[in-house]
Amino acid sequence: MQPNSVTLPFAFDAHVHLRRLRSVARLTAQHFSAAIVMPNLTPAIRSAEDVTEYSKWIMSATGKDYLPFTPLMTFKIYPDTAPETLKTLNEFFELSGRQIAVAGKVYPKGLTTNAEDGIEDYFALFPLFKKMEKLGLVLCLHGEKPGNAIEGLDRESAFLRTLFYIARSFPDLRIVMEHITTEAAVEAILQLPENVAATITAHHLILTHDDVGGDRMRPHNFCKPVAKRKSDRTALIEAAISGCPKFFFGSDSAPHPKDKKECSECCAGVFTAPIALPLLAEVFTKHNAINRLANFAGGFGQMFYDVAFAEKPVTLIQEPMTIPQEYDGVVPFLAGQQLSWKVQE
Ligand code: NCD
Ligand code: ZN
């Protein structure tokens, strides 16, 4: 028998989009002790000044109600990001003593939200990667190969060669392949040394490609990278519940206003922040692994990033919860459906 409640000493979301939406930022702060905050805003977060301002904005948006909450900041990497700019990003906030940014994020050109100005030539970034390795900044990769030669569903597996090449060229650079969706990516992460890890979202443990466009088009299930086959989902679940510290939770919760999702050419992104932990509890219970949830959604991510932050426990209980239709104009994943777990408020 598995327990019908579980307390995580803290929850850590290693990949989240907060935009400039106060209510969204508060929803993450409510359940999580810390989160790695993505920089793909318009304008993007790319310098130490941007990061500092955005971090302050997040702290003021989240307010005092849900403390402690620590936003761990990232900067977007551009083809012309100069290695010299990393020095300032690697400094420490005066008051909190935290690092200004913990990671830099590479978006492949044209493949996701606000990535029109992303990267095509990864090798041109090698001097930057070298400097990141030296400074101890983590490299976060949206692992899909850009360019016209590759079909959408194959972009992640096609990117793995680049991942291997970067990882082997920079053995001391910590690399996170974000939101993996394929069995091939799971295998690659297992083959690569300790400095390479991956985040896994809650929705990719639940969806397959058919849930996105198998019969009807379901825009609220559409994200990048798109969910793949059942065999891929099985591999992701096995990785998530395996107890292997190379796989940890990053929600990739990515809010878009309802009218930008329910339209032609809808934006990519699935909004899960307020229900992410109950979703994970469902999956982990189903696979008899609820005792591994605390590490997947907390300890392993914190260990890889090697970050200190104040922790707050979060208790999940097995009680029915109906997912709201909307959170402040944003439709959540599985809106209106029932979950069998919820967060004890
Ligand atoms: C993200 C977003 O909306 O910012 N969308 C998504 O589909 N995952 C960007 C990203 O992480 O790819
Ligand atoms: Zn993302």
mmCIF file of C-alpha atoms and ligand atoms in Angstrom:
data_model
loop_
_atom_site.group_PDB
_atom_site.id
_atom_site.type_symbol
_atom_site.label_atom_id
_atom_site.label_comp_id
_atom_site.label_asym_id
_atom_site.label_seq_id
_atom_site.Cartn_x
_atom_site.Cartn_y
_atom_site.Cartn_z
ATOM 1 C CA MET A 1 0.000 0.000 0.000
ATOM 2 C CA GLN A 2 1.304 3.436 -0.871
ATOM 3 C CA PRO A 3 0.650 6.334 1.491
ATOM 4 C CA ASN A 4 -2.205 8.713 0.697
ATOM 5 C CA SER A 5 -0.207 11.750 1.639
ATOM 6 C CA VAL A 6 3.380 12.756 1.131
ATOM 7 C CA THR A 7 5.403 15.696 2.380
ATOM 8 C CA LEU A 8 8.278 16.916 0.276
ATOM 9 C CA PRO A 9 10.847 18.850 2.325
ATOM 10 C CA PHE A 10 10.867 21.312 -0.586
ATOM 11 C CA ALA A 11 9.913 21.442 -4.249
ATOM 12 C CA PHE A 12 12.260 22.734 -6.938
ATOM 13 C CA ASP A 13 11.127 23.580 -10.463
ATOM 14 C CA ALA A 14 14.227 23.505 -12.636
ATOM 15 C CA HIS A 15 12.578 25.162 -15.670
ATOM 16 C CA VAL A 16 9.698 27.616 -15.539
ATOM 17 C CA HIS A 17 8.358 30.565 -17.539
ATOM 18 C CA LEU A 18 6.916 33.348 -15.407
ATOM 19 C CA ARG A 19 6.826 36.102 -18.065
ATOM 20 C CA ARG A 20 5.741 39.392 -16.475
ATOM 21 C CA LEU A 21 2.567 37.868 -15.080
ATOM 22 C CA ARG A 22 2.234 38.530 -11.372
ATOM 23 C CA SER A 23 -0.415 35.891 -10.728
ATOM 24 C CA VAL A 24 1.629 33.275 -12.584
ATOM 25 C CA ALA A 25 4.738 34.089 -10.567
ATOM 26 C CA ARG A 26 2.702 33.767 -7.357
ATOM 27 C CA LEU A 27 1.401 30.324 -8.364
ATOM 28 C CA THR A 28 4.944 29.000 -8.667
ATOM 29 C CA ALA A 29 6.026 30.642 -5.399
ATOM 30 C CA GLN A 30 3.036 29.098 -3.630
ATOM 31 C CA HIS A 31 4.258 25.499 -3.977
ATOM 32 C CA PHE A 32 7.923 25.722 -4.867
ATOM 33 C CA SER A 33 10.880 26.783 -2.732
ATOM 34 C CA ALA A 34 12.932 27.735 -5.759
ATOM 35 C CA ALA A 35 12.736 27.715 -9.524
ATOM 36 C CA ILE A 36 15.043 28.202 -12.467
ATOM 37 C CA VAL A 37 13.389 31.064 -14.345
ATOM 38 C CA MET A 38 13.635 31.127 -18.141
ATOM 39 C CA PRO A 39 14.778 34.289 -19.937
ATOM 40 C CA ASN A 40 12.791 34.206 -23.210
ATOM 41 C CA LEU A 41 10.781 37.352 -22.594
ATOM 42 C CA THR A 42 10.385 40.205 -25.061
ATOM 43 C CA PRO A 43 12.717 41.955 -24.654
ATOM 44 C CA ALA A 44 14.844 39.018 -23.546
ATOM 45 C CA ILE A 45 16.794 38.744 -20.304
ATOM 46 C CA ARG A 46 20.379 38.813 -21.510
ATOM 47 C CA SER A 47 22.591 41.027 -19.332
ATOM 48 C CA ALA A 48 23.352 41.286 -15.615
ATOM 49 C CA GLU A 49 21.172 44.434 -15.493
ATOM 50 C CA ASP A 50 18.248 42.571 -17.102
ATOM 51 C CA VAL A 51 18.606 39.654 -14.711
ATOM 52 C CA THR A 52 18.819 41.913 -11.664
ATOM 53 C CA GLU A 53 15.745 43.886 -12.667
ATOM 54 C CA TYR A 54 13.737 40.750 -13.532
ATOM 55 C CA SER A 55 14.702 39.042 -10.299
ATOM 56 C CA LYS A 56 13.505 42.094 -8.333
ATOM 57 C CA TRP A 57 10.288 42.132 -10.352
ATOM 58 C CA ILE A 58 9.659 38.469 -9.482
ATOM 59 C CA MET A 59 10.278 39.064 -5.776
ATOM 60 C CA SER A 60 7.877 41.985 -5.748
ATOM 61 C CA ALA A 61 5.271 40.042 -7.761
ATOM 62 C CA THR A 62 5.389 37.023 -5.479
ATOM 63 C CA GLY A 63 5.309 39.218 -2.356
ATOM 64 C CA LYS A 64 5.465 37.981 1.221
ATOM 65 C CA ASP A 65 2.653 35.395 1.236
ATOM 66 C CA TYR A 66 4.610 32.432 -0.053
ATOM 67 C CA LEU A 67 8.089 33.013 1.284
ATOM 68 C CA PRO A 68 10.572 31.517 1.206
ATOM 69 C CA PHE A 69 10.763 31.518 -2.574
ATOM 70 C CA THR A 70 14.003 31.908 -4.492
ATOM 71 C CA PRO A 71 14.004 32.680 -8.208
ATOM 72 C CA LEU A 72 17.239 31.365 -9.719
ATOM 73 C CA MET A 73 17.915 33.364 -12.812
ATOM 74 C CA THR A 74 19.062 32.586 -16.338
ATOM 75 C CA PHE A 75 20.129 34.674 -19.311
ATOM 76 C CA LYS A 76 19.409 34.085 -22.972
ATOM 77 C CA ILE A 77 22.425 33.290 -25.127
ATOM 78 C CA TYR A 78 22.689 35.075 -28.478
ATOM 79 C CA PRO A 79 25.053 34.476 -31.389
ATOM 80 C CA ASP A 80 26.816 37.677 -30.287
ATOM 81 C CA THR A 81 26.852 37.137 -26.500
ATOM 82 C CA ALA A 82 30.434 38.020 -25.630
ATOM 83 C CA PRO A 83 32.321 35.784 -23.196
ATOM 84 C CA GLU A 84 33.283 38.969 -21.275
ATOM 85 C CA THR A 85 29.646 39.658 -20.329
ATOM 86 C CA LEU A 86 29.589 36.437 -18.325
ATOM 87 C CA LYS A 87 31.767 37.908 -15.619
ATOM 88 C CA THR A 88 29.043 40.293 -14.472
ATOM 89 C CA LEU A 89 26.354 37.616 -14.757
ATOM 90 C CA ASN A 90 28.438 35.392 -12.526
ATOM 91 C CA GLU A 91 28.704 37.948 -9.732
ATOM 92 C CA PHE A 92 26.589 37.972 -6.588
ATOM 93 C CA PHE A 93 23.591 40.028 -5.563
ATOM 94 C CA GLU A 94 24.709 42.403 -2.846
ATOM 95 C CA LEU A 95 21.810 41.835 -0.462
ATOM 96 C CA SER A 96 20.979 38.159 -0.867
ATOM 97 C CA GLY A 97 24.479 36.890 -1.598
ATOM 98 C CA ARG A 98 23.017 34.790 -4.417
ATOM 99 C CA GLN A 99 24.589 34.459 -7.830
ATOM 100 C CA ILE A 100 23.050 36.952 -10.283
ATOM 101 C CA ALA A 101 22.514 34.174 -12.843
ATOM 102 C CA VAL A 102 22.996 30.441 -12.444
ATOM 103 C CA ALA A 103 22.646 29.424 -16.076
ATOM 104 C CA GLY A 104 22.605 30.527 -19.697
ATOM 105 C CA LYS A 105 19.931 29.243 -22.045
ATOM 106 C CA VAL A 106 20.301 28.398 -25.716
ATOM 107 C CA TYR A 107 17.178 28.436 -27.892
ATOM 108 C CA PRO A 108 17.324 26.889 -31.346
ATOM 109 C CA LYS A 109 16.430 29.442 -33.989
ATOM 110 C CA GLY A 110 12.751 29.582 -34.818
ATOM 111 C CA LEU A 111 11.696 26.464 -32.937
ATOM 112 C CA THR A 112 9.781 27.831 -29.963
ATOM 113 C CA THR A 113 8.320 30.923 -28.307
ATOM 114 C CA ASN A 114 10.495 34.005 -28.862
ATOM 115 C CA ALA A 115 13.261 31.988 -30.507
ATOM 116 C CA GLU A 116 13.275 33.769 -33.874
ATOM 117 C CA ASP A 117 16.635 35.228 -32.845
ATOM 118 C CA GLY A 118 17.935 31.903 -31.503
ATOM 119 C CA ILE A 119 21.011 29.860 -32.328
ATOM 120 C CA GLU A 120 21.839 28.072 -35.596
ATOM 121 C CA ASP A 121 25.566 27.607 -35.236
ATOM 122 C CA TYR A 122 26.399 25.914 -31.919
ATOM 123 C CA PHE A 123 30.089 25.675 -32.673
ATOM 124 C CA ALA A 124 30.365 29.448 -32.905
ATOM 125 C CA LEU A 125 29.409 29.490 -29.210
ATOM 126 C CA PHE A 126 32.350 27.347 -28.113
ATOM 127 C CA PRO A 127 34.387 30.294 -26.718
ATOM 128 C CA LEU A 128 31.329 31.212 -24.651
ATOM 129 C CA PHE A 129 30.874 27.632 -23.435
ATOM 130 C CA LYS A 130 34.542 27.553 -22.457
ATOM 131 C CA LYS A 131 34.069 30.634 -20.301
ATOM 132 C CA MET A 132 30.861 29.228 -18.773
ATOM 133 C CA GLU A 133 32.730 26.053 -17.916
ATOM 134 C CA LYS A 134 35.439 28.085 -16.215
ATOM 135 C CA LEU A 135 32.978 30.207 -14.245
ATOM 136 C CA GLY A 136 30.732 27.307 -13.226
ATOM 137 C CA LEU A 137 27.661 28.640 -15.050
ATOM 138 C CA VAL A 138 25.238 25.915 -16.147
ATOM 139 C CA LEU A 139 24.355 25.592 -19.844
ATOM 140 C CA CYS A 140 20.650 24.915 -20.461
ATOM 141 C CA LEU A 141 19.889 23.579 -23.908
ATOM 142 C CA HIS A 142 16.549 23.458 -25.651
ATOM 143 C CA GLY A 143 17.592 20.311 -27.459
ATOM 144 C CA GLU A 144 16.076 20.437 -30.917
ATOM 145 C CA LYS A 145 18.105 20.741 -34.101
ATOM 146 C CA PRO A 146 17.201 23.860 -36.058
ATOM 147 C CA GLY A 147 17.133 24.141 -39.851
ATOM 148 C CA ASN A 148 14.944 22.946 -42.702
ATOM 149 C CA ALA A 149 16.552 19.558 -43.149
ATOM 150 C CA ILE A 150 14.896 17.931 -40.138
ATOM 151 C CA GLU A 151 11.234 17.078 -39.613
ATOM 152 C CA GLY A 152 9.620 18.306 -36.399
ATOM 153 C CA LEU A 153 9.313 14.965 -34.654
ATOM 154 C CA ASP A 154 12.974 14.140 -35.315
ATOM 155 C CA ARG A 155 14.498 17.391 -34.155
ATOM 156 C CA GLU A 156 15.278 16.197 -30.617
ATOM 157 C CA SER A 157 16.985 12.963 -31.630
ATOM 158 C CA ALA A 158 18.831 14.840 -34.380
ATOM 159 C CA PHE A 159 20.176 17.254 -31.757
ATOM 160 C CA LEU A 160 21.819 14.515 -29.692
ATOM 161 C CA ARG A 161 24.978 14.495 -31.822
ATOM 162 C CA THR A 162 25.461 18.159 -30.987
ATOM 163 C CA LEU A 163 24.855 17.402 -27.307
ATOM 164 C CA PHE A 164 27.524 14.695 -27.324
ATOM 165 C CA TYR A 165 29.946 16.977 -29.102
ATOM 166 C CA ILE A 166 29.450 19.854 -26.648
ATOM 167 C CA ALA A 167 29.585 17.550 -23.612
ATOM 168 C CA ARG A 168 32.805 15.893 -24.777
ATOM 169 C CA SER A 169 34.416 19.206 -25.651
ATOM 170 C CA PHE A 170 33.669 20.687 -22.218
ATOM 171 C CA PRO A 171 33.917 17.910 -19.638
ATOM 172 C CA ASP A 172 33.552 20.320 -16.699
ATOM 173 C CA LEU A 173 30.639 22.298 -18.103
ATOM 174 C CA ARG A 174 27.363 21.369 -16.423
ATOM 175 C CA ILE A 175 24.757 20.888 -19.141
ATOM 176 C CA VAL A 176 21.010 20.406 -18.779
ATOM 177 C CA MET A 177 19.109 19.119 -21.767
ATOM 178 C CA GLU A 178 15.716 20.640 -21.104
ATOM 179 C CA HIS A 179 12.291 19.017 -21.285
ATOM 180 C CA ILE A 180 13.367 15.791 -22.972
ATOM 181 C CA THR A 181 10.658 13.928 -24.891
ATOM 182 C CA THR A 182 12.280 10.867 -26.437
ATOM 183 C CA GLU A 183 13.656 7.476 -25.494
ATOM 184 C CA ALA A 184 16.766 8.412 -27.500
ATOM 185 C CA ALA A 185 17.360 11.430 -25.262
ATOM 186 C CA VAL A 186 16.968 9.319 -22.100
ATOM 187 C CA GLU A 187 19.572 6.892 -23.428
ATOM 188 C CA ALA A 188 21.940 9.701 -24.388
ATOM 189 C CA ILE A 189 21.736 11.279 -20.922
ATOM 190 C CA LEU A 190 22.488 7.904 -19.336
ATOM 191 C CA GLN A 191 25.513 7.420 -21.582
ATOM 192 C CA LEU A 192 26.947 10.867 -20.995
ATOM 193 C CA PRO A 193 29.056 11.623 -17.896
ATOM 194 C CA GLU A 194 27.883 13.206 -14.642
ATOM 195 C CA ASN A 195 28.102 16.755 -15.952
ATOM 196 C CA VAL A 196 25.068 16.192 -18.190
ATOM 197 C CA ALA A 197 21.521 15.960 -16.847
ATOM 198 C CA ALA A 198 17.980 16.432 -18.153
ATOM 199 C CA THR A 199 14.748 17.967 -17.002
ATOM 200 C CA ILE A 200 11.446 16.201 -17.525
ATOM 201 C CA THR A 201 8.076 17.962 -17.458
ATOM 202 C CA ALA A 202 4.869 16.629 -15.889
ATOM 203 C CA HIS A 203 2.926 16.890 -19.142
ATOM 204 C CA HIS A 204 5.425 14.785 -21.090
ATOM 205 C CA LEU A 205 4.842 11.991 -18.570
ATOM 206 C CA ILE A 206 1.165 12.089 -19.525
ATOM 207 C CA LEU A 207 0.806 13.061 -23.196
ATOM 208 C CA THR A 208 1.643 11.477 -26.502
ATOM 209 C CA HIS A 209 1.546 13.094 -29.927
ATOM 210 C CA ASP A 210 -2.007 11.788 -30.357
ATOM 211 C CA ASP A 211 -3.170 13.945 -27.443
ATOM 212 C CA VAL A 212 -1.985 17.002 -29.354
ATOM 213 C CA GLY A 213 -3.393 16.363 -32.818
ATOM 214 C CA GLY A 214 -4.392 12.721 -33.101
ATOM 215 C CA ASP A 215 -8.090 13.323 -33.654
ATOM 216 C CA ARG A 216 -8.865 16.931 -32.868
ATOM 217 C CA MET A 217 -6.310 19.678 -32.404
ATOM 218 C CA ARG A 218 -5.815 20.323 -28.689
ATOM 219 C CA PRO A 219 -3.870 23.552 -28.402
ATOM 220 C CA HIS A 220 -3.504 23.367 -24.614
ATOM 221 C CA ASN A 221 -1.504 20.155 -25.068
ATOM 222 C CA PHE A 222 0.764 21.764 -27.649
ATOM 223 C CA CYS A 223 4.260 22.647 -26.543
ATOM 224 C CA LYS A 224 7.792 22.430 -27.823
ATOM 225 C CA PRO A 225 9.248 19.900 -28.020
ATOM 226 C CA VAL A 226 5.976 18.265 -28.937
ATOM 227 C CA ALA A 227 4.998 15.057 -27.072
ATOM 228 C CA LYS A 228 6.118 11.944 -28.958
ATOM 229 C CA ARG A 229 5.183 8.254 -29.010
ATOM 230 C CA LYS A 230 3.991 5.911 -26.248
ATOM 231 C CA SER A 231 7.384 4.203 -26.157
ATOM 232 C CA ASP A 232 9.017 7.596 -25.575
ATOM 233 C CA ARG A 233 6.582 8.402 -22.778
ATOM 234 C CA THR A 234 7.347 5.045 -21.146
ATOM 235 C CA ALA A 235 11.072 5.803 -21.269
ATOM 236 C CA LEU A 236 10.487 9.232 -19.695
ATOM 237 C CA ILE A 237 8.401 7.743 -16.889
ATOM 238 C CA GLU A 238 11.045 5.105 -16.228
ATOM 239 C CA ALA A 239 13.725 7.792 -16.089
ATOM 240 C CA ALA A 240 11.680 10.026 -13.775
ATOM 241 C CA ILE A 241 10.912 7.259 -11.271
ATOM 242 C CA SER A 242 14.296 5.555 -11.605
ATOM 243 C CA GLY A 243 15.978 7.381 -8.743
ATOM 244 C CA CYS A 244 18.786 8.393 -11.114
ATOM 245 C CA PRO A 245 19.899 11.914 -10.145
ATOM 246 C CA LYS A 246 20.524 12.852 -13.793
ATOM 247 C CA PHE A 247 16.767 13.253 -14.308
ATOM 248 C CA PHE A 248 14.891 15.906 -12.398
ATOM 249 C CA PHE A 249 11.740 17.945 -12.607
ATOM 250 C CA GLY A 250 11.452 21.076 -14.713
ATOM 251 C CA SER A 251 7.812 21.907 -15.354
ATOM 252 C CA ASP A 252 8.385 24.033 -18.465
ATOM 253 C CA SER A 253 5.131 25.609 -17.341
ATOM 254 C CA ALA A 254 4.629 28.140 -20.141
ATOM 255 C CA PRO A 255 1.581 30.401 -19.868
ATOM 256 C CA HIS A 256 0.040 32.071 -22.916
ATOM 257 C CA PRO A 257 -3.188 34.089 -22.867
ATOM 258 C CA LYS A 258 -6.249 32.066 -23.879
ATOM 259 C CA ASP A 259 -6.669 33.897 -27.202
ATOM 260 C CA LYS A 260 -3.078 33.091 -28.185
ATOM 261 C CA LYS A 261 -3.745 29.383 -27.608
ATOM 262 C CA GLU A 262 -7.263 29.040 -28.989
ATOM 263 C CA CYS A 263 -6.562 30.338 -32.499
ATOM 264 C CA SER A 264 -4.838 29.353 -35.718
ATOM 265 C CA GLU A 265 -1.040 29.240 -35.383
ATOM 266 C CA CYS A 266 -1.335 28.980 -31.603
ATOM 267 C CA CYS A 267 1.687 29.538 -29.368
ATOM 268 C CA ALA A 268 3.647 26.600 -27.990
ATOM 269 C CA GLY A 269 3.451 26.104 -24.231
ATOM 270 C CA VAL A 270 1.537 24.130 -21.610
ATOM 271 C CA PHE A 271 0.623 25.873 -18.357
ATOM 272 C CA THR A 272 1.070 23.480 -15.433
ATOM 273 C CA ALA A 273 2.554 25.469 -12.524
ATOM 274 C CA PRO A 274 -0.443 25.322 -10.135
ATOM 275 C CA ILE A 275 -1.092 21.595 -10.686
ATOM 276 C CA ALA A 276 2.383 20.294 -11.432
ATOM 277 C CA LEU A 277 2.958 18.577 -8.085
ATOM 278 C CA PRO A 278 -0.443 16.798 -8.036
ATOM 279 C CA LEU A 279 0.185 15.653 -11.624
ATOM 280 C CA LEU A 280 3.529 14.202 -10.585
ATOM 281 C CA ALA A 281 1.962 12.544 -7.519
ATOM 282 C CA GLU A 282 -0.568 10.838 -9.815
ATOM 283 C CA VAL A 283 2.106 9.502 -12.138
ATOM 284 C CA PHE A 284 4.446 8.427 -9.343
ATOM 285 C CA THR A 285 1.635 6.668 -7.436
ATOM 286 C CA LYS A 286 0.493 4.867 -10.559
ATOM 287 C CA HIS A 287 4.009 3.498 -10.920
ATOM 288 C CA ASN A 288 4.453 2.676 -7.263
ATOM 289 C CA ALA A 289 7.183 5.266 -6.794
ATOM 290 C CA ILE A 290 5.711 8.024 -4.625
ATOM 291 C CA ASN A 291 8.694 7.639 -2.273
ATOM 292 C CA ARG A 292 10.943 8.860 -5.111
ATOM 293 C CA LEU A 293 9.013 12.055 -5.758
ATOM 294 C CA ALA A 294 10.903 14.212 -3.230
ATOM 295 C CA ASN A 295 14.196 13.621 -5.020
ATOM 296 C CA PHE A 296 12.799 14.020 -8.532
ATOM 297 C CA ALA A 297 10.918 17.227 -7.741
ATOM 298 C CA GLY A 298 13.475 18.605 -5.308
ATOM 299 C CA GLY A 299 16.780 17.125 -4.251
ATOM 300 C CA PHE A 300 18.227 16.029 -7.583
ATOM 301 C CA GLY A 301 17.743 19.397 -9.270
ATOM 302 C CA GLN A 302 19.144 21.273 -6.317
ATOM 303 C CA MET A 303 22.139 18.929 -6.198
ATOM 304 C CA PHE A 304 22.940 19.325 -9.888
ATOM 305 C CA TYR A 305 22.668 23.107 -9.790
ATOM 306 C CA ASP A 306 24.501 23.115 -6.461
ATOM 307 C CA VAL A 307 22.404 25.984 -5.162
ATOM 308 C CA ALA A 308 21.446 26.872 -1.623
ATOM 309 C CA PHE A 309 18.034 28.321 -0.835
ATOM 310 C CA ALA A 310 15.610 28.385 2.064
ATOM 311 C CA GLU A 311 13.226 25.449 1.942
ATOM 312 C CA LYS A 312 9.518 25.163 2.665
ATOM 313 C CA PRO A 313 7.799 21.786 2.976
ATOM 314 C CA VAL A 314 4.859 20.997 0.741
ATOM 315 C CA THR A 315 2.299 18.286 1.508
ATOM 316 C CA LEU A 316 0.348 16.415 -1.152
ATOM 317 C CA ILE A 317 -2.801 14.571 -0.189
ATOM 318 C CA GLN A 318 -4.874 12.042 -2.080
ATOM 319 C CA GLU A 319 -8.120 13.979 -2.408
ATOM 320 C CA PRO A 320 -10.054 14.840 -5.546
ATOM 321 C CA MET A 321 -9.468 18.233 -7.102
ATOM 322 C CA THR A 322 -11.095 19.732 -10.174
ATOM 323 C CA ILE A 323 -8.642 21.727 -12.251
ATOM 324 C CA PRO A 324 -9.973 25.272 -12.791
ATOM 325 C CA GLN A 325 -10.955 26.355 -16.319
ATOM 326 C CA GLU A 326 -8.700 29.378 -16.136
ATOM 327 C CA TYR A 327 -6.143 31.110 -13.975
ATOM 328 C CA ASP A 328 -6.324 34.816 -14.701
ATOM 329 C CA GLY A 329 -6.874 34.445 -18.450
ATOM 330 C CA VAL A 330 -4.570 31.444 -18.849
ATOM 331 C CA VAL A 331 -6.051 27.993 -19.453
ATOM 332 C CA PRO A 332 -4.195 25.322 -17.480
ATOM 333 C CA PHE A 333 -3.311 21.844 -18.668
ATOM 334 C CA LEU A 334 -6.287 19.442 -18.317
ATOM 335 C CA ALA A 335 -8.678 22.315 -17.487
ATOM 336 C CA GLY A 336 -11.929 21.072 -15.963
ATOM 337 C CA GLN A 337 -10.630 17.550 -15.377
ATOM 338 C CA GLN A 338 -10.300 15.834 -12.039
ATOM 339 C CA LEU A 339 -7.064 14.915 -10.305
ATOM 340 C CA SER A 340 -6.856 12.506 -7.417
ATOM 341 C CA TRP A 341 -4.103 14.438 -5.605
ATOM 342 C CA LYS A 342 -3.895 18.009 -4.441
ATOM 343 C CA VAL A 343 -1.603 20.269 -2.485
ATOM 344 C CA GLN A 344 -2.663 20.764 1.114
ATOM 345 C CA GLU A 345 -3.069 24.521 1.459
HETATM 346 C C1 NCD B 1 8.008 27.832 -24.034
HETATM 347 C C2 NCD B 1 7.416 29.238 -23.900
HETATM 348 O O1 NCD B 1 6.219 29.420 -24.159
HETATM 349 O O2 NCD B 1 8.156 30.146 -23.522
HETATM 350 N N1 NCD B 1 7.130 27.025 -24.824
HETATM 351 C C3 NCD B 1 7.083 25.680 -24.904
HETATM 352 O O3 NCD B 1 6.340 25.172 -25.729
HETATM 353 N N2 NCD B 1 7.802 24.905 -24.118
HETATM 354 C C4 NCD B 1 9.396 27.912 -24.596
HETATM 355 C C5 NCD B 1 10.190 26.641 -24.494
HETATM 356 O O4 NCD B 1 10.628 26.251 -23.419
HETATM 357 O O5 NCD B 1 10.378 25.993 -25.536
HETATM 358 ZN ZN ZN B 2 10.563 26.256 -21.535
#
